[in-house]
């Protein structure tokens, strides 16, 4: 089974873009989109360094905010000749080409169809989502024929682990694969979030090798990881630990409906882990099914599934769904009470394998 995160049509454009950057053959039009902002910003910096001589940025590098952009302003900017440089770089941030007024969209289409060779124009979609509208045939055709739509997506596990290892090495530390996977589980799989955590851990760690204790001491976990720890404690019958985590989440004013959503996801994953065990599958199958970037949660789920039968896993999943339905008709203290009651019920039940 192919990994879900590899089924992205923008990845071929991403590979071609990296090849062109390395070979110094960058094109004239790019659309940058996707949730991996760190990677996108890194390559924008690389493009700037490749195209613009040092000290000439103010003449040849142009950053245009999409909120106030007009076709006239863009035309004037792309037509401006480079100064003491072979090319110019124009970056437009958060301008939705397909939602522009018709007159502006037609003017933009004409500009994009006839870009000067010396100009490299990049539309960056950060807070605005990007989706090419095939109904607008002229604009879509120009982007397809003249440009490249480069998707910066969440990286696969092996690439992300390699990157984490390199970042720690740059800080004078080493980290093994298992602990790198744990860091991904704990802090999420976006580089933009991981980079600050790596910096904190690198500054805190006293020894060359970063340990899990170093990670736990300073890293800020995402809510999915915290709830996962709570539900893992439930499957282990560690009720004090489970309720301690739940208390901390509520004390930090995490919405009960949000906690329940993650709780429900965990028990759906636990159910599929139990199905995997009964079908002779392993944690790799579970990772591919759920699109996980880290082996740590998959291994923990398989471990938890061994402690409970299929009927209990199915019932836990059903009770989460029923509580979700009930919670959507209440609010405040009632929602909190429903959540606490569910956790109590799950802690009290269970059929060991």
mmCIF file of C-alpha atoms in Angstrom, residues 6-341:
data_model
loop_
_atom_site.group_PDB
_atom_site.id
_atom_site.type_symbol
_atom_site.label_atom_id
_atom_site.label_comp_id
_atom_site.label_asym_id
_atom_site.label_seq_id
_atom_site.Cartn_x
_atom_site.Cartn_y
_atom_site.Cartn_z
ATOM 1 C CA UNK A 6 3.167 10.416 -1.370
ATOM 2 C CA UNK A 7 -0.027 10.606 -3.457
ATOM 3 C CA UNK A 8 0.294 14.302 -4.154
ATOM 4 C CA UNK A 9 0.318 15.531 -7.760
ATOM 5 C CA UNK A 10 2.407 18.548 -6.756
ATOM 6 C CA UNK A 11 5.355 16.376 -5.760
ATOM 7 C CA UNK A 12 6.634 15.926 -9.325
ATOM 8 C CA UNK A 13 6.574 19.727 -9.724
ATOM 9 C CA UNK A 14 8.398 19.965 -6.381
ATOM 10 C CA UNK A 15 11.133 17.596 -7.577
ATOM 11 C CA UNK A 16 11.458 19.439 -10.890
ATOM 12 C CA UNK A 17 11.660 22.773 -9.071
ATOM 13 C CA UNK A 18 14.478 21.539 -6.809
ATOM 14 C CA UNK A 19 16.341 20.217 -9.856
ATOM 15 C CA UNK A 20 15.992 23.551 -11.689
ATOM 16 C CA UNK A 21 17.146 25.444 -8.592
ATOM 17 C CA UNK A 22 20.232 23.249 -8.254
ATOM 18 C CA UNK A 23 21.073 23.548 -11.958
ATOM 19 C CA UNK A 24 20.391 27.294 -12.154
ATOM 20 C CA UNK A 25 17.581 26.875 -14.697
ATOM 21 C CA UNK A 26 14.642 28.367 -12.790
ATOM 22 C CA UNK A 27 11.584 29.214 -14.861
ATOM 23 C CA UNK A 28 9.530 32.398 -15.023
ATOM 24 C CA UNK A 29 6.346 31.475 -13.122
ATOM 25 C CA UNK A 30 5.742 29.477 -9.956
ATOM 26 C CA UNK A 31 2.759 28.902 -7.675
ATOM 27 C CA UNK A 32 3.899 27.961 -4.154
ATOM 28 C CA UNK A 33 1.277 26.417 -1.886
ATOM 29 C CA UNK A 34 0.916 23.800 0.828
ATOM 30 C CA UNK A 35 1.078 23.634 4.607
ATOM 31 C CA UNK A 36 4.825 23.174 5.047
ATOM 32 C CA UNK A 37 5.675 26.867 5.422
ATOM 33 C CA UNK A 38 9.201 26.259 6.701
ATOM 34 C CA UNK A 39 10.164 24.374 3.544
ATOM 35 C CA UNK A 40 8.507 26.960 1.315
ATOM 36 C CA UNK A 41 10.319 29.870 3.003
ATOM 37 C CA UNK A 42 13.609 27.978 2.884
ATOM 38 C CA UNK A 43 13.367 27.549 -0.885
ATOM 39 C CA UNK A 44 12.282 31.152 -1.399
ATOM 40 C CA UNK A 45 15.507 32.181 0.346
ATOM 41 C CA UNK A 46 17.458 29.777 -1.877
ATOM 42 C CA UNK A 47 15.852 31.278 -4.994
ATOM 43 C CA UNK A 48 16.724 34.775 -3.820
ATOM 44 C CA UNK A 49 20.342 33.759 -3.215
ATOM 45 C CA UNK A 50 20.566 32.031 -6.597
ATOM 46 C CA UNK A 51 18.978 34.805 -8.688
ATOM 47 C CA UNK A 52 19.987 38.050 -6.993
ATOM 48 C CA UNK A 53 23.621 39.111 -6.432
ATOM 49 C CA UNK A 54 24.397 40.031 -2.826
ATOM 50 C CA UNK A 55 23.828 43.733 -2.188
ATOM 51 C CA UNK A 56 21.472 44.160 -5.140
ATOM 52 C CA UNK A 57 18.292 42.907 -3.454
ATOM 53 C CA UNK A 58 16.686 46.344 -3.140
ATOM 54 C CA UNK A 59 16.806 46.759 -6.938
ATOM 55 C CA UNK A 60 15.960 43.244 -8.087
ATOM 56 C CA UNK A 61 13.860 41.614 -5.361
ATOM 57 C CA UNK A 62 10.241 42.749 -5.106
ATOM 58 C CA UNK A 63 7.726 41.602 -2.480
ATOM 59 C CA UNK A 64 4.111 42.510 -3.273
ATOM 60 C CA UNK A 65 1.253 41.956 -0.778
ATOM 61 C CA UNK A 66 -1.713 40.391 -2.512
ATOM 62 C CA UNK A 67 -4.271 42.332 -0.498
ATOM 63 C CA UNK A 68 -3.517 45.581 -2.331
ATOM 64 C CA UNK A 69 -2.125 44.213 -5.592
ATOM 65 C CA UNK A 70 -3.431 45.427 -8.940
ATOM 66 C CA UNK A 71 -2.665 44.135 -12.409
ATOM 67 C CA UNK A 72 -1.122 47.499 -13.274
ATOM 68 C CA UNK A 73 1.250 47.326 -10.294
ATOM 69 C CA UNK A 74 2.270 43.766 -11.177
ATOM 70 C CA UNK A 75 2.847 44.687 -14.834
ATOM 71 C CA UNK A 76 5.114 47.574 -13.869
ATOM 72 C CA UNK A 77 7.074 45.399 -11.446
ATOM 73 C CA UNK A 78 7.695 42.446 -13.770
ATOM 74 C CA UNK A 79 8.664 44.800 -16.606
ATOM 75 C CA UNK A 80 11.303 46.567 -14.488
ATOM 76 C CA UNK A 81 14.719 45.664 -15.882
ATOM 77 C CA UNK A 82 17.264 44.021 -13.568
ATOM 78 C CA UNK A 83 20.139 46.158 -12.327
ATOM 79 C CA UNK A 84 23.602 44.538 -12.263
ATOM 80 C CA UNK A 85 21.887 41.163 -12.282
ATOM 81 C CA UNK A 86 20.707 38.675 -14.870
ATOM 82 C CA UNK A 87 17.238 38.367 -13.359
ATOM 83 C CA UNK A 88 14.659 39.845 -11.003
ATOM 84 C CA UNK A 89 12.576 37.975 -8.437
ATOM 85 C CA UNK A 90 8.991 39.075 -7.776
ATOM 86 C CA UNK A 91 7.101 37.411 -4.910
ATOM 87 C CA UNK A 92 3.351 37.989 -4.553
ATOM 88 C CA UNK A 93 1.873 36.879 -1.224
ATOM 89 C CA UNK A 94 -1.716 35.654 -0.814
ATOM 90 C CA UNK A 95 -3.288 36.919 -4.023
ATOM 91 C CA UNK A 96 -6.082 34.592 -5.168
ATOM 92 C CA UNK A 97 -5.787 34.668 -8.939
ATOM 93 C CA UNK A 98 -9.029 32.778 -9.469
ATOM 94 C CA UNK A 99 -11.152 35.014 -7.234
ATOM 95 C CA UNK A 100 -10.012 38.314 -8.691
ATOM 96 C CA UNK A 101 -12.620 40.488 -10.473
ATOM 97 C CA UNK A 102 -12.984 39.486 -14.108
ATOM 98 C CA UNK A 103 -11.220 42.548 -15.537
ATOM 99 C CA UNK A 104 -8.273 42.134 -13.168
ATOM 100 C CA UNK A 105 -8.159 38.382 -13.799
ATOM 101 C CA UNK A 106 -8.029 38.908 -17.563
ATOM 102 C CA UNK A 107 -5.248 41.477 -17.168
ATOM 103 C CA UNK A 108 -3.327 39.099 -14.872
ATOM 104 C CA UNK A 109 -3.733 36.300 -17.425
ATOM 105 C CA UNK A 110 -2.180 38.507 -20.106
ATOM 106 C CA UNK A 111 0.744 39.417 -17.824
ATOM 107 C CA UNK A 112 1.439 35.764 -16.947
ATOM 108 C CA UNK A 113 1.275 34.683 -20.594
ATOM 109 C CA UNK A 114 4.015 37.116 -21.608
ATOM 110 C CA UNK A 115 6.491 37.318 -18.730
ATOM 111 C CA UNK A 116 9.939 38.620 -19.675
ATOM 112 C CA UNK A 117 12.669 35.979 -19.500
ATOM 113 C CA UNK A 118 14.629 37.957 -16.922
ATOM 114 C CA UNK A 119 11.755 37.899 -14.414
ATOM 115 C CA UNK A 120 10.944 35.050 -12.038
ATOM 116 C CA UNK A 121 7.447 35.550 -10.615
ATOM 117 C CA UNK A 122 6.275 33.538 -7.595
ATOM 118 C CA UNK A 123 2.750 33.549 -6.196
ATOM 119 C CA UNK A 124 2.867 32.378 -2.569
ATOM 120 C CA UNK A 125 -0.310 31.028 -0.984
ATOM 121 C CA UNK A 126 0.057 31.065 2.786
ATOM 122 C CA UNK A 127 -3.143 32.119 4.564
ATOM 123 C CA UNK A 128 -5.145 31.867 1.335
ATOM 124 C CA UNK A 129 -5.732 28.297 0.081
ATOM 125 C CA UNK A 130 -4.795 27.531 -3.528
ATOM 126 C CA UNK A 131 -6.923 25.607 -5.977
ATOM 127 C CA UNK A 132 -6.785 25.985 -9.724
ATOM 128 C CA UNK A 133 -10.262 26.566 -11.163
ATOM 129 C CA UNK A 134 -10.424 24.662 -14.441
ATOM 130 C CA UNK A 135 -13.561 26.588 -15.426
ATOM 131 C CA UNK A 136 -11.389 29.642 -15.999
ATOM 132 C CA UNK A 137 -9.741 28.096 -19.017
ATOM 133 C CA UNK A 138 -7.445 30.907 -20.121
ATOM 134 C CA UNK A 139 -5.890 31.511 -16.717
ATOM 135 C CA UNK A 140 -5.688 27.792 -15.947
ATOM 136 C CA UNK A 141 -4.071 27.140 -19.308
ATOM 137 C CA UNK A 142 -1.434 29.837 -18.799
ATOM 138 C CA UNK A 143 -0.518 28.477 -15.366
ATOM 139 C CA UNK A 144 -0.397 24.920 -16.706
ATOM 140 C CA UNK A 145 1.675 25.781 -19.796
ATOM 141 C CA UNK A 146 3.908 28.584 -18.528
ATOM 142 C CA UNK A 147 4.275 27.847 -14.821
ATOM 143 C CA UNK A 148 4.703 25.209 -12.153
ATOM 144 C CA UNK A 149 2.418 24.565 -9.194
ATOM 145 C CA UNK A 150 4.783 23.513 -6.422
ATOM 146 C CA UNK A 151 3.195 21.933 -3.353
ATOM 147 C CA UNK A 152 5.133 22.080 -0.094
ATOM 148 C CA UNK A 153 3.494 19.247 1.818
ATOM 149 C CA UNK A 154 4.205 17.504 5.093
ATOM 150 C CA UNK A 155 7.305 15.374 4.703
ATOM 151 C CA UNK A 156 7.406 11.592 5.000
ATOM 152 C CA UNK A 157 8.851 9.953 8.093
ATOM 153 C CA UNK A 158 12.308 9.124 6.717
ATOM 154 C CA UNK A 159 12.845 12.601 5.228
ATOM 155 C CA UNK A 160 11.625 14.281 8.402
ATOM 156 C CA UNK A 161 13.823 12.127 10.654
ATOM 157 C CA UNK A 162 16.869 12.858 8.455
ATOM 158 C CA UNK A 163 16.115 16.580 8.670
ATOM 159 C CA UNK A 164 15.774 16.453 12.478
ATOM 160 C CA UNK A 165 19.110 14.623 12.726
ATOM 161 C CA UNK A 166 20.782 17.281 10.558
ATOM 162 C CA UNK A 167 19.284 20.149 12.571
ATOM 163 C CA UNK A 168 20.505 18.683 15.868
ATOM 164 C CA UNK A 169 23.934 18.015 14.355
ATOM 165 C CA UNK A 170 24.159 21.678 13.378
ATOM 166 C CA UNK A 171 23.607 22.473 17.075
ATOM 167 C CA UNK A 172 26.349 20.080 18.163
ATOM 168 C CA UNK A 173 24.042 17.213 19.179
ATOM 169 C CA UNK A 174 23.072 13.745 18.003
ATOM 170 C CA UNK A 175 19.641 12.101 18.202
ATOM 171 C CA UNK A 176 18.726 8.527 17.351
ATOM 172 C CA UNK A 177 15.875 7.547 15.027
ATOM 173 C CA UNK A 178 13.508 6.390 17.780
ATOM 174 C CA UNK A 179 13.809 9.666 19.695
ATOM 175 C CA UNK A 180 13.422 11.686 16.474
ATOM 176 C CA UNK A 181 10.189 9.774 15.807
ATOM 177 C CA UNK A 182 9.062 10.494 19.376
ATOM 178 C CA UNK A 183 9.732 14.213 18.827
ATOM 179 C CA UNK A 184 7.554 14.117 15.686
ATOM 180 C CA UNK A 185 4.783 12.419 17.649
ATOM 181 C CA UNK A 186 5.041 14.878 20.541
ATOM 182 C CA UNK A 187 5.322 18.163 18.633
ATOM 183 C CA UNK A 188 3.694 17.437 15.284
ATOM 184 C CA UNK A 189 5.153 16.854 11.843
ATOM 185 C CA UNK A 190 5.396 20.397 10.492
ATOM 186 C CA UNK A 191 8.951 21.696 10.212
ATOM 187 C CA UNK A 192 7.820 25.185 11.151
ATOM 188 C CA UNK A 193 6.768 23.920 14.582
ATOM 189 C CA UNK A 194 9.618 21.475 15.025
ATOM 190 C CA UNK A 195 12.416 23.952 14.343
ATOM 191 C CA UNK A 196 11.723 26.016 17.474
ATOM 192 C CA UNK A 197 11.430 22.878 19.613
ATOM 193 C CA UNK A 198 14.732 21.579 18.246
ATOM 194 C CA UNK A 199 16.358 24.888 19.176
ATOM 195 C CA UNK A 200 15.043 24.698 22.754
ATOM 196 C CA UNK A 201 16.054 21.068 23.189
ATOM 197 C CA UNK A 202 19.505 21.724 21.723
ATOM 198 C CA UNK A 203 20.062 24.588 24.170
ATOM 199 C CA UNK A 204 18.844 22.497 27.128
ATOM 200 C CA UNK A 205 20.645 19.199 26.458
ATOM 201 C CA UNK A 206 23.879 18.848 28.431
ATOM 202 C CA UNK A 207 25.361 15.902 26.549
ATOM 203 C CA UNK A 208 26.170 15.241 22.925
ATOM 204 C CA UNK A 209 23.285 12.787 22.552
ATOM 205 C CA UNK A 210 19.782 14.157 22.997
ATOM 206 C CA UNK A 211 17.632 11.892 25.175
ATOM 207 C CA UNK A 212 13.897 11.478 25.546
ATOM 208 C CA UNK A 213 14.219 13.107 28.969
ATOM 209 C CA UNK A 214 15.681 16.196 27.280
ATOM 210 C CA UNK A 215 12.718 16.287 24.894
ATOM 211 C CA UNK A 216 10.124 15.899 27.656
ATOM 212 C CA UNK A 217 11.812 18.561 29.787
ATOM 213 C CA UNK A 218 11.327 21.490 27.387
ATOM 214 C CA UNK A 219 9.253 20.500 24.338
ATOM 215 C CA UNK A 220 5.646 21.712 24.177
ATOM 216 C CA UNK A 221 3.425 18.829 23.021
ATOM 217 C CA UNK A 222 0.539 19.251 20.609
ATOM 218 C CA UNK A 223 -2.926 18.406 21.946
ATOM 219 C CA UNK A 224 -3.075 15.169 19.917
ATOM 220 C CA UNK A 225 0.019 13.907 21.716
ATOM 221 C CA UNK A 226 -1.303 14.857 25.157
ATOM 222 C CA UNK A 227 -4.668 13.166 24.591
ATOM 223 C CA UNK A 228 -2.858 10.159 23.126
ATOM 224 C CA UNK A 229 -0.887 9.883 26.375
ATOM 225 C CA UNK A 230 -4.145 10.002 28.333
ATOM 226 C CA UNK A 231 -5.813 7.286 26.268
ATOM 227 C CA UNK A 232 -2.677 5.161 26.347
ATOM 228 C CA UNK A 233 -2.845 5.386 30.142
ATOM 229 C CA UNK A 234 -6.508 4.302 29.983
ATOM 230 C CA UNK A 235 -5.665 1.196 27.980
ATOM 231 C CA UNK A 236 -2.966 0.411 30.541
ATOM 232 C CA UNK A 237 -5.459 0.849 33.419
ATOM 233 C CA UNK A 238 -3.294 3.688 34.778
ATOM 234 C CA UNK A 239 -6.286 5.721 35.929
ATOM 235 C CA UNK A 240 -4.402 8.212 38.103
ATOM 236 C CA UNK A 241 -2.150 9.180 35.210
ATOM 237 C CA UNK A 242 -5.072 9.374 32.769
ATOM 238 C CA UNK A 243 -7.100 11.679 35.004
ATOM 239 C CA UNK A 244 -4.048 13.788 35.783
ATOM 240 C CA UNK A 245 -3.605 14.456 32.065
ATOM 241 C CA UNK A 246 -7.335 15.161 31.645
ATOM 242 C CA UNK A 247 -7.240 17.591 34.585
ATOM 243 C CA UNK A 248 -4.277 19.444 33.019
ATOM 244 C CA UNK A 249 -6.062 19.712 29.665
ATOM 245 C CA UNK A 250 -9.203 21.149 31.257
ATOM 246 C CA UNK A 251 -7.180 23.459 33.494
ATOM 247 C CA UNK A 252 -5.533 24.856 30.358
ATOM 248 C CA UNK A 253 -9.053 25.517 29.047
ATOM 249 C CA UNK A 254 -8.937 23.055 26.185
ATOM 250 C CA UNK A 255 -12.488 22.707 24.893
ATOM 251 C CA UNK A 256 -14.104 19.371 25.902
ATOM 252 C CA UNK A 257 -15.358 18.877 22.329
ATOM 253 C CA UNK A 258 -11.788 19.232 21.042
ATOM 254 C CA UNK A 259 -10.445 16.738 23.601
ATOM 255 C CA UNK A 260 -13.249 14.337 22.688
ATOM 256 C CA UNK A 261 -12.469 14.640 18.973
ATOM 257 C CA UNK A 262 -8.880 13.546 19.563
ATOM 258 C CA UNK A 263 -10.025 10.860 22.023
ATOM 259 C CA UNK A 264 -12.413 9.462 19.427
ATOM 260 C CA UNK A 265 -9.690 9.436 16.788
ATOM 261 C CA UNK A 266 -7.402 7.511 19.129
ATOM 262 C CA UNK A 267 -9.995 4.800 19.758
ATOM 263 C CA UNK A 268 -10.721 4.499 16.037
ATOM 264 C CA UNK A 269 -7.002 3.985 15.557
ATOM 265 C CA UNK A 270 -6.925 1.474 18.418
ATOM 266 C CA UNK A 271 -9.788 -0.444 16.794
ATOM 267 C CA UNK A 272 -7.957 -0.609 13.459
ATOM 268 C CA UNK A 273 -4.796 -1.698 15.321
ATOM 269 C CA UNK A 274 -6.778 -4.574 16.828
ATOM 270 C CA UNK A 275 -8.107 -5.457 13.353
ATOM 271 C CA UNK A 276 -4.521 -5.376 12.088
ATOM 272 C CA UNK A 277 -3.433 -7.820 14.783
ATOM 273 C CA UNK A 278 -6.224 -10.236 13.940
ATOM 274 C CA UNK A 279 -5.352 -9.966 10.236
ATOM 275 C CA UNK A 280 -1.650 -10.578 10.780
ATOM 276 C CA UNK A 281 -0.653 -7.005 9.911
ATOM 277 C CA UNK A 282 1.870 -4.852 11.785
ATOM 278 C CA UNK A 283 2.516 -1.228 12.723
ATOM 279 C CA UNK A 284 3.721 -0.373 9.201
ATOM 280 C CA UNK A 285 0.261 -1.203 7.850
ATOM 281 C CA UNK A 286 -1.285 1.016 10.532
ATOM 282 C CA UNK A 287 1.054 3.899 9.654
ATOM 283 C CA UNK A 288 0.103 3.704 5.991
ATOM 284 C CA UNK A 289 -3.616 3.420 6.749
ATOM 285 C CA UNK A 290 -3.629 6.550 8.936
ATOM 286 C CA UNK A 291 -0.910 8.484 7.109
ATOM 287 C CA UNK A 292 1.318 8.631 10.205
ATOM 288 C CA UNK A 293 4.751 10.255 9.862
ATOM 289 C CA UNK A 294 6.120 8.696 13.048
ATOM 290 C CA UNK A 295 6.387 5.038 14.023
ATOM 291 C CA UNK A 296 6.049 5.879 17.731
ATOM 292 C CA UNK A 297 2.211 6.194 17.898
ATOM 293 C CA UNK A 298 1.747 3.179 15.598
ATOM 294 C CA UNK A 299 3.901 1.009 17.858
ATOM 295 C CA UNK A 300 2.076 2.273 20.965
ATOM 296 C CA UNK A 301 -1.312 1.561 19.358
ATOM 297 C CA UNK A 302 -0.296 -1.995 18.466
ATOM 298 C CA UNK A 303 0.914 -2.437 22.024
ATOM 299 C CA UNK A 304 -2.406 -1.136 23.398
ATOM 300 C CA UNK A 305 -4.437 -3.303 20.998
ATOM 301 C CA UNK A 306 -2.784 -6.413 22.416
ATOM 302 C CA UNK A 307 -4.296 -5.600 25.819
ATOM 303 C CA UNK A 308 -7.925 -5.364 24.631
ATOM 304 C CA UNK A 309 -10.311 -7.457 22.613
ATOM 305 C CA UNK A 310 -12.028 -6.374 19.421
ATOM 306 C CA UNK A 311 -15.416 -6.002 21.151
ATOM 307 C CA UNK A 312 -14.031 -3.571 23.759
ATOM 308 C CA UNK A 313 -12.264 -1.513 21.092
ATOM 309 C CA UNK A 314 -15.469 -1.361 19.073
ATOM 310 C CA UNK A 315 -17.506 -0.361 22.143
ATOM 311 C CA UNK A 316 -15.005 2.366 23.123
ATOM 312 C CA UNK A 317 -15.189 3.772 19.600
ATOM 313 C CA UNK A 318 -19.006 3.693 19.700
ATOM 314 C CA UNK A 319 -19.201 5.397 23.109
ATOM 315 C CA UNK A 320 -16.952 8.222 21.860
ATOM 316 C CA UNK A 321 -19.308 8.761 18.909
ATOM 317 C CA UNK A 322 -22.374 8.722 21.158
ATOM 318 C CA UNK A 323 -20.786 11.182 23.578
ATOM 319 C CA UNK A 324 -19.847 13.446 20.681
ATOM 320 C CA UNK A 325 -23.474 13.521 19.560
ATOM 321 C CA UNK A 326 -24.666 14.272 23.102
ATOM 322 C CA UNK A 327 -22.026 16.956 23.643
ATOM 323 C CA UNK A 328 -23.105 18.901 20.573
ATOM 324 C CA UNK A 329 -26.446 19.647 22.246
ATOM 325 C CA UNK A 330 -24.942 21.009 25.486
ATOM 326 C CA UNK A 331 -22.223 23.447 26.517
ATOM 327 C CA UNK A 332 -19.975 24.553 29.379
ATOM 328 C CA UNK A 333 -20.102 22.441 32.528
ATOM 329 C CA UNK A 334 -22.404 19.854 30.907
ATOM 330 C CA UNK A 335 -19.887 19.193 28.137
ATOM 331 C CA UNK A 336 -17.124 18.800 30.700
ATOM 332 C CA UNK A 337 -19.276 16.399 32.735
ATOM 333 C CA UNK A 338 -19.962 14.256 29.663
ATOM 334 C CA UNK A 339 -16.248 14.042 28.921
ATOM 335 C CA UNK A 340 -15.304 13.110 32.485
ATOM 336 C CA UNK A 341 -18.077 10.480 32.576
#
